[in-house]
């Protein structure tokens, strides 16, 4: 064996020599060898001088700009991240408790996780979104893999579809979270949009939605926000979901749910999962990407899961084997800490209850901010109908302010938000609501 490996005539050696010859001729032919000469790399322009400066991300870049502003009254309503009444980031008590338990457990080690992550975390995540009594789970028709928060779960699901699903087109709502088109395009899918929001009613364009999904090619993938649609805060009613389900199933459209706000829309985890559960109850197939960033406040821990609900247990296990082939070269295996926190909380009934109470308190504070902002604008007599502030749900209000008005509010009032007029209600507090109302009032009256 050893002799074969070192022998100049062994197959391995021959392949290695062929590779060396190939690389040498390739570099001479293409002239790339010149790039390694000391004169060009030390004294000439950088070999990267053609790289252009990319713009900041439309959402995360708002925080970059906010951080640079020295004003004491500045307000960051850009990124969807929860803040307390004092304007501070919140680590849930139940999360601190779980972390303490993990820290005290000397048996815990830092070994690599399996490619699919923590088994308990995966099972509990599927139960959380599909329901504890879901027949799909009982029949082992669901495969769940731990991924890097919602974004990573969407990306892994999309990469799988690009490799193994016959339809490469995904329909996303117009508008949607700004990262969706990038995630799906880079995964190799082709992105189209379906009508979703009607700016005149500031509500759902249900007719447009049905028409666009009705004319999508059979088998197309459809991205659906499970609840608390971002950025509009507008969700279909349960009756409308049922119509969407019937239409999609009749055309064999494949649902891909993005569940980033379970518990944040209504304050109830079960209620916010109803859309997904409807599509699972009909025994059809679907994909679900879950994030624990918002509902457990684990933003930076990057905890999420991708579940694929299949027709049979056999298909589910084959899909899982292929998901592993997607994950291994992408990030190899997921991190331990955040998913251990989630698993600790989900498997203990007392901690679970404590979590639901804290989650409801966050959701309720957001709802109360909607009321306060609405009242503040009414008191000021701000022109326009602002009732959408209290009608919309979830973390965001899609105000209807245009990019000029947003720019004005940032410049004159140091209020930071995305240029589409979306404000994160979770970043607002009773102390800052009047500053925001003043800014909106000025923007609307001075720049109608
Ligand atoms: N889906 C939706 C609909 C969504 O709004 C976000 C995050 C994600 C997925 C991904 O979250 P993750 O942290 O990967 O679990 N949205 C907020 C933050 C961001 O843009 O990254 C936002 O819209 O402000």
Short mmCIF file of C-alpha atoms and ligand atoms in Angstrom, two decimals:
data_model
loop_
_atom_site.label_atom_id
_atom_site.label_comp_id
_atom_site.label_asym_id
_atom_site.label_seq_id
_atom_site.Cartn_x
_atom_site.Cartn_y
_atom_site.Cartn_z
CA UNK A 1 0.00 0.00 0.00
CA UNK A 2 2.73 2.37 1.10
CA UNK A 3 4.92 1.40 -1.81
CA UNK A 4 2.05 1.98 -4.22
CA UNK A 5 1.42 5.47 -2.80
CA UNK A 6 5.05 6.61 -3.12
CA UNK A 7 5.77 4.88 -6.42
CA UNK A 8 6.08 7.26 -9.34
CA UNK A 9 3.82 5.01 -11.36
CA UNK A 10 0.96 4.82 -8.78
CA UNK A 11 -2.42 6.19 -9.91
CA UNK A 12 -2.38 8.78 -7.12
CA UNK A 13 1.04 10.01 -8.14
CA UNK A 14 0.10 10.16 -11.78
CA UNK A 15 -2.94 12.27 -10.96
CA UNK A 16 -0.81 14.58 -8.80
CA UNK A 17 1.81 14.99 -11.54
CA UNK A 18 -0.86 15.63 -14.14
CA UNK A 19 -2.35 18.32 -11.87
CA UNK A 20 1.04 20.00 -11.37
CA UNK A 21 1.69 19.99 -15.15
CA UNK A 22 -1.77 21.35 -15.81
CA UNK A 23 -1.43 24.19 -13.28
CA UNK A 24 2.02 25.14 -14.62
CA UNK A 25 0.86 25.36 -18.26
CA UNK A 26 -2.37 27.09 -17.29
CA UNK A 27 -0.55 29.83 -15.41
CA UNK A 28 1.94 30.38 -18.23
CA UNK A 29 -0.78 30.41 -20.89
CA UNK A 30 -3.06 32.79 -19.02
CA UNK A 31 -0.19 34.96 -17.87
CA UNK A 32 -1.33 34.67 -14.23
CA UNK A 33 2.25 33.86 -13.21
CA UNK A 34 3.00 37.57 -13.75
CA UNK A 35 0.71 38.45 -10.85
CA UNK A 36 3.08 36.71 -8.46
CA UNK A 37 6.15 38.73 -9.51
CA UNK A 38 7.40 40.88 -6.62
CA UNK A 39 7.50 44.07 -8.71
CA UNK A 40 3.84 43.96 -9.67
CA UNK A 41 2.49 42.99 -6.25
CA UNK A 42 4.66 45.30 -4.14
CA UNK A 43 4.89 48.43 -6.28
CA UNK A 44 1.95 48.32 -8.71
CA UNK A 45 -1.78 48.64 -8.13
CA UNK A 46 -3.51 46.06 -6.00
CA UNK A 47 -4.73 43.07 -7.96
CA UNK A 48 -8.07 43.95 -6.35
CA UNK A 49 -8.09 47.58 -7.49
CA UNK A 50 -11.11 46.83 -9.70
CA UNK A 51 -13.24 45.94 -6.64
CA UNK A 52 -15.95 48.56 -6.22
CA UNK A 53 -17.26 49.76 -2.88
CA UNK A 54 -20.59 48.01 -2.24
CA UNK A 55 -23.49 49.91 -0.71
CA UNK A 56 -24.51 49.13 2.87
CA UNK A 57 -27.34 46.62 3.36
CA UNK A 58 -30.72 48.43 3.16
CA UNK A 59 -31.76 47.16 6.62
CA UNK A 60 -28.56 46.47 8.59
CA UNK A 61 -26.95 49.59 7.06
CA UNK A 62 -29.53 51.71 8.91
CA UNK A 63 -27.93 50.61 12.20
CA UNK A 64 -24.47 51.46 10.81
CA UNK A 65 -25.66 55.02 10.07
CA UNK A 66 -27.44 55.26 13.45
CA UNK A 67 -24.29 54.22 15.33
CA UNK A 68 -22.35 57.07 13.71
CA UNK A 69 -24.87 59.73 14.81
CA UNK A 70 -23.77 61.52 18.03
CA UNK A 71 -27.23 63.03 18.72
CA UNK A 72 -28.71 62.14 22.14
CA UNK A 73 -32.24 62.02 20.71
CA UNK A 74 -31.44 59.60 17.88
CA UNK A 75 -33.81 56.68 17.43
CA UNK A 76 -33.19 53.42 15.56
CA UNK A 77 -36.42 52.07 14.08
CA UNK A 78 -34.63 50.25 11.26
CA UNK A 79 -33.82 46.67 12.09
CA UNK A 80 -36.53 44.45 13.56
CA UNK A 81 -35.03 43.97 16.99
CA UNK A 82 -36.96 44.25 20.24
CA UNK A 83 -36.12 46.98 22.73
CA UNK A 84 -37.45 47.55 26.25
CA UNK A 85 -39.32 50.65 27.41
CA UNK A 86 -35.85 51.98 28.30
CA UNK A 87 -34.75 51.44 24.71
CA UNK A 88 -32.39 48.61 25.68
CA UNK A 89 -31.95 45.20 24.01
CA UNK A 90 -33.68 42.46 26.01
CA UNK A 91 -32.31 39.08 27.07
CA UNK A 92 -35.30 37.06 28.25
CA UNK A 93 -35.18 35.85 31.87
CA UNK A 94 -35.92 32.32 30.76
CA UNK A 95 -32.96 32.50 28.35
CA UNK A 96 -30.64 33.63 31.17
CA UNK A 97 -31.95 30.77 33.29
CA UNK A 98 -31.33 28.21 30.54
CA UNK A 99 -27.82 29.58 29.98
CA UNK A 100 -27.06 29.25 33.69
CA UNK A 101 -28.22 25.64 33.65
CA UNK A 102 -26.03 24.91 30.64
CA UNK A 103 -23.08 26.60 32.30
CA UNK A 104 -23.53 24.57 35.50
CA UNK A 105 -23.67 21.28 33.62
CA UNK A 106 -20.04 20.12 33.68
CA UNK A 107 -20.89 17.17 31.43
CA UNK A 108 -21.38 19.53 28.50
CA UNK A 109 -18.54 19.60 25.99
CA UNK A 110 -17.72 21.53 22.85
CA UNK A 111 -17.55 18.64 20.39
CA UNK A 112 -18.83 19.05 16.84
CA UNK A 113 -22.56 18.52 16.50
CA UNK A 114 -23.86 16.12 13.86
CA UNK A 115 -24.35 17.79 10.44
CA UNK A 116 -28.09 18.17 11.12
CA UNK A 117 -27.55 19.67 14.58
CA UNK A 118 -29.10 18.78 17.96
CA UNK A 119 -31.71 16.02 17.59
CA UNK A 120 -33.86 17.28 20.50
CA UNK A 121 -33.80 20.83 19.19
CA UNK A 122 -34.96 19.62 15.77
CA UNK A 123 -37.83 17.53 17.14
CA UNK A 124 -39.00 20.29 19.46
CA UNK A 125 -38.80 22.91 16.71
CA UNK A 126 -40.99 20.82 14.41
CA UNK A 127 -43.48 20.39 17.26
CA UNK A 128 -43.49 24.11 17.95
CA UNK A 129 -44.44 25.10 14.43
CA UNK A 130 -46.53 22.08 13.35
CA UNK A 131 -48.25 21.43 16.68
CA UNK A 132 -47.54 18.76 19.30
CA UNK A 133 -50.27 16.51 17.91
CA UNK A 134 -49.30 16.88 14.24
CA UNK A 135 -49.93 13.61 12.36
CA UNK A 136 -47.01 14.46 10.06
CA UNK A 137 -44.64 14.29 13.06
CA UNK A 138 -46.28 11.15 14.45
CA UNK A 139 -45.93 9.45 11.08
CA UNK A 140 -42.25 10.48 10.86
CA UNK A 141 -42.89 12.36 7.64
CA UNK A 142 -41.00 15.46 8.78
CA UNK A 143 -37.28 15.98 8.58
CA UNK A 144 -35.82 18.93 10.48
CA UNK A 145 -32.26 20.23 10.32
CA UNK A 146 -30.75 22.90 12.56
CA UNK A 147 -29.52 25.88 10.54
CA UNK A 148 -28.10 29.37 11.04
CA UNK A 149 -31.25 31.22 12.07
CA UNK A 150 -34.02 32.02 9.58
CA UNK A 151 -31.67 33.20 6.84
CA UNK A 152 -29.58 30.03 6.93
CA UNK A 153 -32.69 27.84 6.97
CA UNK A 154 -34.08 29.60 3.90
CA UNK A 155 -30.75 29.27 2.11
CA UNK A 156 -30.37 25.55 2.85
CA UNK A 157 -33.95 24.88 1.73
CA UNK A 158 -33.42 26.88 -1.45
CA UNK A 159 -30.13 25.13 -2.27
CA UNK A 160 -31.86 21.77 -1.86
CA UNK A 161 -34.66 22.82 -4.20
CA UNK A 162 -32.22 24.12 -6.80
CA UNK A 163 -30.58 20.67 -6.82
CA UNK A 164 -33.54 18.34 -6.44
CA UNK A 165 -36.80 20.01 -7.35
CA UNK A 166 -38.01 20.07 -10.94
CA UNK A 167 -39.31 23.68 -10.81
CA UNK A 168 -36.64 26.32 -10.27
CA UNK A 169 -38.97 29.33 -10.04
CA UNK A 170 -39.93 30.77 -6.68
CA UNK A 171 -42.67 33.38 -6.31
CA UNK A 172 -42.15 35.89 -3.49
CA UNK A 173 -44.65 38.51 -2.31
CA UNK A 174 -44.34 42.09 -3.53
CA UNK A 175 -43.03 43.64 -1.32
CA UNK A 176 -41.12 41.25 0.93
CA UNK A 177 -38.11 41.12 3.26
CA UNK A 178 -35.22 42.55 1.20
CA UNK A 179 -32.98 39.52 1.70
CA UNK A 180 -35.43 37.04 0.12
CA UNK A 181 -34.61 37.72 -3.55
CA UNK A 182 -30.87 37.61 -2.82
CA UNK A 183 -31.04 34.33 -0.89
CA UNK A 184 -33.06 32.56 -3.56
CA UNK A 185 -31.17 33.94 -6.56
CA UNK A 186 -27.79 33.00 -5.08
CA UNK A 187 -29.11 29.52 -4.32
CA UNK A 188 -29.80 29.10 -8.03
CA UNK A 189 -33.55 29.67 -8.16
CA UNK A 190 -35.25 32.11 -10.45
CA UNK A 191 -37.27 34.72 -8.55
CA UNK A 192 -40.65 36.12 -9.61
CA UNK A 193 -43.11 38.14 -7.55
CA UNK A 194 -46.82 37.89 -6.80
CA UNK A 195 -48.97 40.87 -5.88
CA UNK A 196 -49.49 41.12 -2.13
CA UNK A 197 -49.95 44.66 -0.86
CA UNK A 198 -52.33 47.35 -2.01
CA UNK A 199 -50.89 50.81 -1.22
CA UNK A 200 -54.27 52.52 -1.65
CA UNK A 201 -56.04 50.43 1.02
CA UNK A 202 -52.79 49.69 2.90
CA UNK A 203 -54.14 46.15 3.09
CA UNK A 204 -53.90 42.86 1.24
CA UNK A 205 -54.31 42.79 -2.55
CA UNK A 206 -56.09 39.47 -2.30
CA UNK A 207 -57.47 39.52 -5.83
CA UNK A 208 -54.01 40.26 -7.27
CA UNK A 209 -52.48 37.52 -5.14
CA UNK A 210 -54.99 34.92 -6.37
CA UNK A 211 -54.55 35.99 -9.99
CA UNK A 212 -50.75 35.85 -9.86
CA UNK A 213 -50.57 32.50 -8.09
CA UNK A 214 -53.33 31.26 -10.41
CA UNK A 215 -51.20 32.01 -13.44
CA UNK A 216 -47.90 30.70 -12.00
CA UNK A 217 -46.63 27.58 -13.80
CA UNK A 218 -47.71 24.37 -12.08
CA UNK A 219 -45.21 23.17 -9.50
CA UNK A 220 -43.68 26.61 -8.83
CA UNK A 221 -42.39 27.29 -5.34
CA UNK A 222 -44.24 30.00 -3.39
CA UNK A 223 -42.66 31.85 -0.48
CA UNK A 224 -45.26 32.62 2.21
CA UNK A 225 -44.72 34.63 5.40
CA UNK A 226 -46.23 32.38 8.09
CA UNK A 227 -47.41 35.45 10.05
CA UNK A 228 -46.58 39.12 10.64
CA UNK A 229 -45.67 39.81 7.02
CA UNK A 230 -42.47 41.86 6.73
CA UNK A 231 -42.50 44.77 5.83
CA UNK A 232 -46.26 45.35 5.48
CA UNK A 233 -47.67 43.97 8.74
CA UNK A 234 -50.59 42.69 6.64
CA UNK A 235 -51.58 39.01 6.87
CA UNK A 236 -54.37 37.11 5.09
CA UNK A 237 -57.35 36.16 7.27
CA UNK A 238 -57.85 32.45 8.02
CA UNK A 239 -60.55 32.30 5.33
CA UNK A 240 -58.14 33.86 2.83
CA UNK A 241 -55.39 31.41 3.85
CA UNK A 242 -57.82 28.60 3.16
CA UNK A 243 -58.48 29.96 -0.34
CA UNK A 244 -54.75 30.33 -0.94
CA UNK A 245 -54.22 26.75 0.21
CA UNK A 246 -56.90 25.39 -2.10
CA UNK A 247 -55.55 27.30 -5.08
CA UNK A 248 -51.95 26.25 -4.40
CA UNK A 249 -52.79 22.60 -3.89
CA UNK A 250 -54.96 22.54 -7.04
CA UNK A 251 -51.98 23.79 -9.04
CA UNK A 252 -49.37 21.73 -7.17
CA UNK A 253 -47.57 24.94 -6.08
CA UNK A 254 -45.00 24.11 -3.39
CA UNK A 255 -45.29 26.22 -0.19
CA UNK A 256 -42.09 27.48 1.41
CA UNK A 257 -43.02 29.15 4.71
CA UNK A 258 -40.78 31.72 6.31
CA UNK A 259 -41.64 31.74 10.02
CA UNK A 260 -39.54 34.48 11.60
CA UNK A 261 -42.16 35.94 13.96
CA UNK A 262 -44.09 33.06 15.55
CA UNK A 263 -45.67 34.51 18.71
CA UNK A 264 -45.03 38.12 17.70
CA UNK A 265 -48.17 38.69 15.64
CA UNK A 266 -50.85 37.71 18.13
CA UNK A 267 -48.82 36.92 21.24
CA UNK A 268 -49.82 33.24 20.84
CA UNK A 269 -47.43 30.67 19.38
CA UNK A 270 -50.27 28.39 18.27
CA UNK A 271 -52.34 31.11 16.66
CA UNK A 272 -49.37 32.41 14.69
CA UNK A 273 -48.67 28.90 13.33
CA UNK A 274 -52.16 28.37 11.94
CA UNK A 275 -51.30 29.15 8.32
CA UNK A 276 -48.53 26.53 8.31
CA UNK A 277 -50.67 23.96 10.12
CA UNK A 278 -53.42 24.37 7.55
CA UNK A 279 -51.02 23.37 4.78
CA UNK A 280 -49.76 20.41 6.80
CA UNK A 281 -53.25 19.18 7.74
CA UNK A 282 -54.07 18.45 4.10
CA UNK A 283 -51.22 15.88 3.97
CA UNK A 284 -49.45 17.83 1.25
CA UNK A 285 -45.77 18.65 1.22
CA UNK A 286 -44.17 21.89 2.34
CA UNK A 287 -40.98 23.56 3.56
CA UNK A 288 -40.77 25.70 6.71
CA UNK A 289 -37.86 27.92 7.78
CA UNK A 290 -37.99 28.89 11.48
CA UNK A 291 -36.05 31.58 13.30
CA UNK A 292 -35.63 32.05 17.06
CA UNK A 293 -34.02 35.46 16.58
CA UNK A 294 -37.12 37.48 17.48
CA UNK A 295 -39.38 35.24 19.54
CA UNK A 296 -36.61 34.13 21.91
CA UNK A 297 -34.47 37.23 21.42
CA UNK A 298 -31.56 35.08 20.21
CA UNK A 299 -30.64 37.35 17.28
CA UNK A 300 -26.86 36.96 17.41
CA UNK A 301 -26.91 33.30 18.42
CA UNK A 302 -28.15 32.36 14.92
CA UNK A 303 -30.64 29.64 15.87
CA UNK A 304 -33.10 28.29 13.33
CA UNK A 305 -34.46 25.17 11.72
CA UNK A 306 -35.57 23.97 8.33
CA UNK A 307 -38.37 21.40 8.29
CA UNK A 308 -39.52 19.52 5.24
CA UNK A 309 -42.93 17.90 5.55
CA UNK A 310 -43.11 14.96 3.15
CA UNK A 311 -45.67 12.41 2.00
CA UNK A 312 -43.84 9.45 3.50
CA UNK A 313 -41.19 8.69 6.12
CA UNK A 314 -39.02 7.16 3.43
CA UNK A 315 -38.95 10.36 1.33
CA UNK A 316 -38.25 12.38 4.50
CA UNK A 317 -35.16 10.35 5.33
CA UNK A 318 -33.86 10.56 1.76
CA UNK A 319 -34.36 14.33 1.77
CA UNK A 320 -32.50 14.55 5.07
CA UNK A 321 -29.55 12.66 3.57
CA UNK A 322 -29.42 15.26 0.77
CA UNK A 323 -29.80 18.22 3.15
CA UNK A 324 -26.66 16.96 4.85
CA UNK A 325 -24.84 17.20 1.52
CA UNK A 326 -25.98 20.83 1.24
CA UNK A 327 -24.94 21.73 4.81
CA UNK A 328 -21.57 19.97 5.02
CA UNK A 329 -19.72 22.12 2.46
CA UNK A 330 -21.65 25.28 3.48
CA UNK A 331 -20.96 25.47 7.24
CA UNK A 332 -20.20 21.83 8.07
CA UNK A 333 -22.39 21.65 11.16
CA UNK A 334 -24.27 24.23 13.24
CA UNK A 335 -23.22 25.89 16.54
CA UNK A 336 -24.19 24.37 19.90
CA UNK A 337 -24.95 27.21 22.28
CA UNK A 338 -28.10 28.89 20.97
CA UNK A 339 -29.83 25.66 20.00
CA UNK A 340 -29.07 24.22 23.45
CA UNK A 341 -30.80 27.23 25.03
CA UNK A 342 -33.86 26.68 22.84
CA UNK A 343 -33.96 22.93 23.49
CA UNK A 344 -33.64 23.50 27.26
CA UNK A 345 -36.60 25.88 27.24
CA UNK A 346 -38.82 23.89 24.87
CA UNK A 347 -38.46 20.60 26.70
CA UNK A 348 -39.25 21.86 30.20
CA UNK A 349 -42.92 22.69 30.67
CA UNK A 350 -42.28 25.35 33.32
CA UNK A 351 -39.63 27.11 31.28
CA UNK A 352 -41.81 26.86 28.20
CA UNK A 353 -44.66 28.57 30.07
CA UNK A 354 -42.31 31.26 31.32
CA UNK A 355 -41.19 31.86 27.73
CA UNK A 356 -44.76 32.24 26.45
CA UNK A 357 -45.42 34.84 29.17
CA UNK A 358 -42.32 36.86 28.26
CA UNK A 359 -43.12 36.55 24.57
CA UNK A 360 -46.67 37.76 25.12
CA UNK A 361 -45.32 40.73 27.08
CA UNK A 362 -43.11 41.70 24.10
CA UNK A 363 -46.02 41.33 21.66
CA UNK A 364 -48.30 43.35 23.96
CA UNK A 365 -45.77 46.15 24.32
CA UNK A 366 -45.60 46.43 20.54
CA UNK A 367 -49.40 46.52 20.30
CA UNK A 368 -49.50 49.27 22.91
CA UNK A 369 -46.89 51.26 20.96
CA UNK A 370 -49.18 51.09 17.91
CA UNK A 371 -52.00 52.59 19.94
CA UNK A 372 -49.77 55.28 21.41
CA UNK A 373 -48.37 56.32 18.04
CA UNK A 374 -51.83 56.36 16.48
CA UNK A 375 -53.16 58.53 19.34
CA UNK A 376 -50.18 60.87 19.15
CA UNK A 377 -50.78 61.51 15.43
CA UNK A 378 -54.48 62.03 16.04
CA UNK A 379 -53.76 64.54 18.79
CA UNK A 380 -51.47 66.45 16.42
CA UNK A 381 -54.10 66.38 13.68
CA UNK A 382 -51.57 64.91 11.27
CA UNK A 383 -53.17 64.81 7.80
CA UNK A 384 -54.09 61.35 6.51
CA UNK A 385 -55.69 58.17 7.74
CA UNK A 386 -53.32 56.45 10.18
CA UNK A 387 -55.60 53.60 11.22
CA UNK A 388 -53.27 51.12 9.48
CA UNK A 389 -50.86 51.65 12.40
CA UNK A 390 -53.28 49.84 14.69
CA UNK A 391 -54.56 47.40 12.07
CA UNK A 392 -51.18 46.04 10.97
CA UNK A 393 -49.55 43.33 13.07
CA UNK A 394 -46.13 42.07 14.08
CA UNK A 395 -42.96 44.04 14.57
CA UNK A 396 -43.41 46.58 11.80
CA UNK A 397 -45.65 49.38 10.64
CA UNK A 398 -45.53 50.05 6.93
CA UNK A 399 -46.27 53.73 7.34
CA UNK A 400 -46.75 54.80 3.73
CA UNK A 401 -44.10 57.53 4.19
CA UNK A 402 -42.01 57.92 1.03
CA UNK A 403 -38.22 57.90 0.81
CA UNK A 404 -38.00 61.73 0.75
CA UNK A 405 -40.03 61.96 3.94
CA UNK A 406 -37.88 59.25 5.54
CA UNK A 407 -34.73 61.14 4.55
CA UNK A 408 -36.20 64.30 6.08
CA UNK A 409 -37.00 62.52 9.35
CA UNK A 410 -33.46 61.16 9.56
CA UNK A 411 -31.89 64.51 8.74
CA UNK A 412 -34.07 66.74 10.92
CA UNK A 413 -35.11 64.39 13.73
CA UNK A 414 -32.32 61.76 13.83
CA UNK A 415 -34.87 59.00 13.31
CA UNK A 416 -33.44 56.03 11.45
CA UNK A 417 -35.67 53.69 9.44
CA UNK A 418 -35.63 51.84 6.12
CA UNK A 419 -36.28 54.00 3.05
CA UNK A 420 -39.50 52.11 2.20
CA UNK A 421 -41.17 53.79 5.21
CA UNK A 422 -41.10 50.72 7.44
CA UNK A 423 -40.70 51.38 11.16
CA UNK A 424 -39.86 48.79 13.76
CA UNK A 425 -42.51 49.30 16.45
CA UNK A 426 -40.35 47.14 18.72
CA UNK A 427 -37.74 49.90 18.78
CA UNK A 428 -40.22 52.50 20.05
CA UNK A 429 -41.12 53.31 23.67
CA UNK A 430 -43.54 55.58 25.54
CA UNK A 431 -40.65 58.02 25.98
CA UNK A 432 -39.83 58.26 22.26
CA UNK A 433 -43.29 58.09 20.69
CA UNK A 434 -43.85 61.86 20.81
CA UNK A 435 -40.51 62.51 19.06
CA UNK A 436 -41.55 60.10 16.29
CA UNK A 437 -45.04 61.62 16.04
CA UNK A 438 -43.50 65.12 15.75
CA UNK A 439 -41.23 63.90 12.99
CA UNK A 440 -44.02 62.17 11.04
CA UNK A 441 -46.23 65.22 11.44
CA UNK A 442 -43.50 67.53 10.14
CA UNK A 443 -42.62 65.18 7.26
CA UNK A 444 -46.24 64.87 6.13
CA UNK A 445 -47.08 68.57 6.43
CA UNK A 446 -43.82 69.96 5.04
CA UNK A 447 -43.20 67.40 2.31
CA UNK A 448 -46.66 66.17 1.29
N1 LIG B 1 -37.41 36.22 7.44
C1 LIG B 1 -37.98 37.42 7.62
C2 LIG B 1 -39.33 37.67 7.06
C3 LIG B 1 -37.29 38.39 8.34
O1 LIG B 1 -37.88 39.56 8.52
C4 LIG B 1 -36.00 38.12 8.86
C5 LIG B 1 -35.25 39.17 9.57
C6 LIG B 1 -35.48 36.84 8.65
C7 LIG B 1 -36.21 35.92 7.92
C8 LIG B 1 -34.12 36.41 9.12
O2 LIG B 1 -33.82 36.54 10.41
P1 LIG B 1 -32.63 35.72 11.08
O3 LIG B 1 -31.96 36.69 11.94
O4 LIG B 1 -31.75 35.17 9.99
O5 LIG B 1 -33.31 34.61 11.82
N2 LIG B 1 -35.55 40.40 9.52
C9 LIG B 1 -34.98 41.52 10.24
C10 LIG B 1 -33.50 41.53 10.39
C11 LIG B 1 -32.73 41.42 9.11
O6 LIG B 1 -33.04 42.10 8.13
O7 LIG B 1 -31.77 40.63 9.11
C12 LIG B 1 -35.50 42.83 9.63
O8 LIG B 1 -36.23 42.80 8.62
O9 LIG B 1 -35.22 43.91 10.20
#
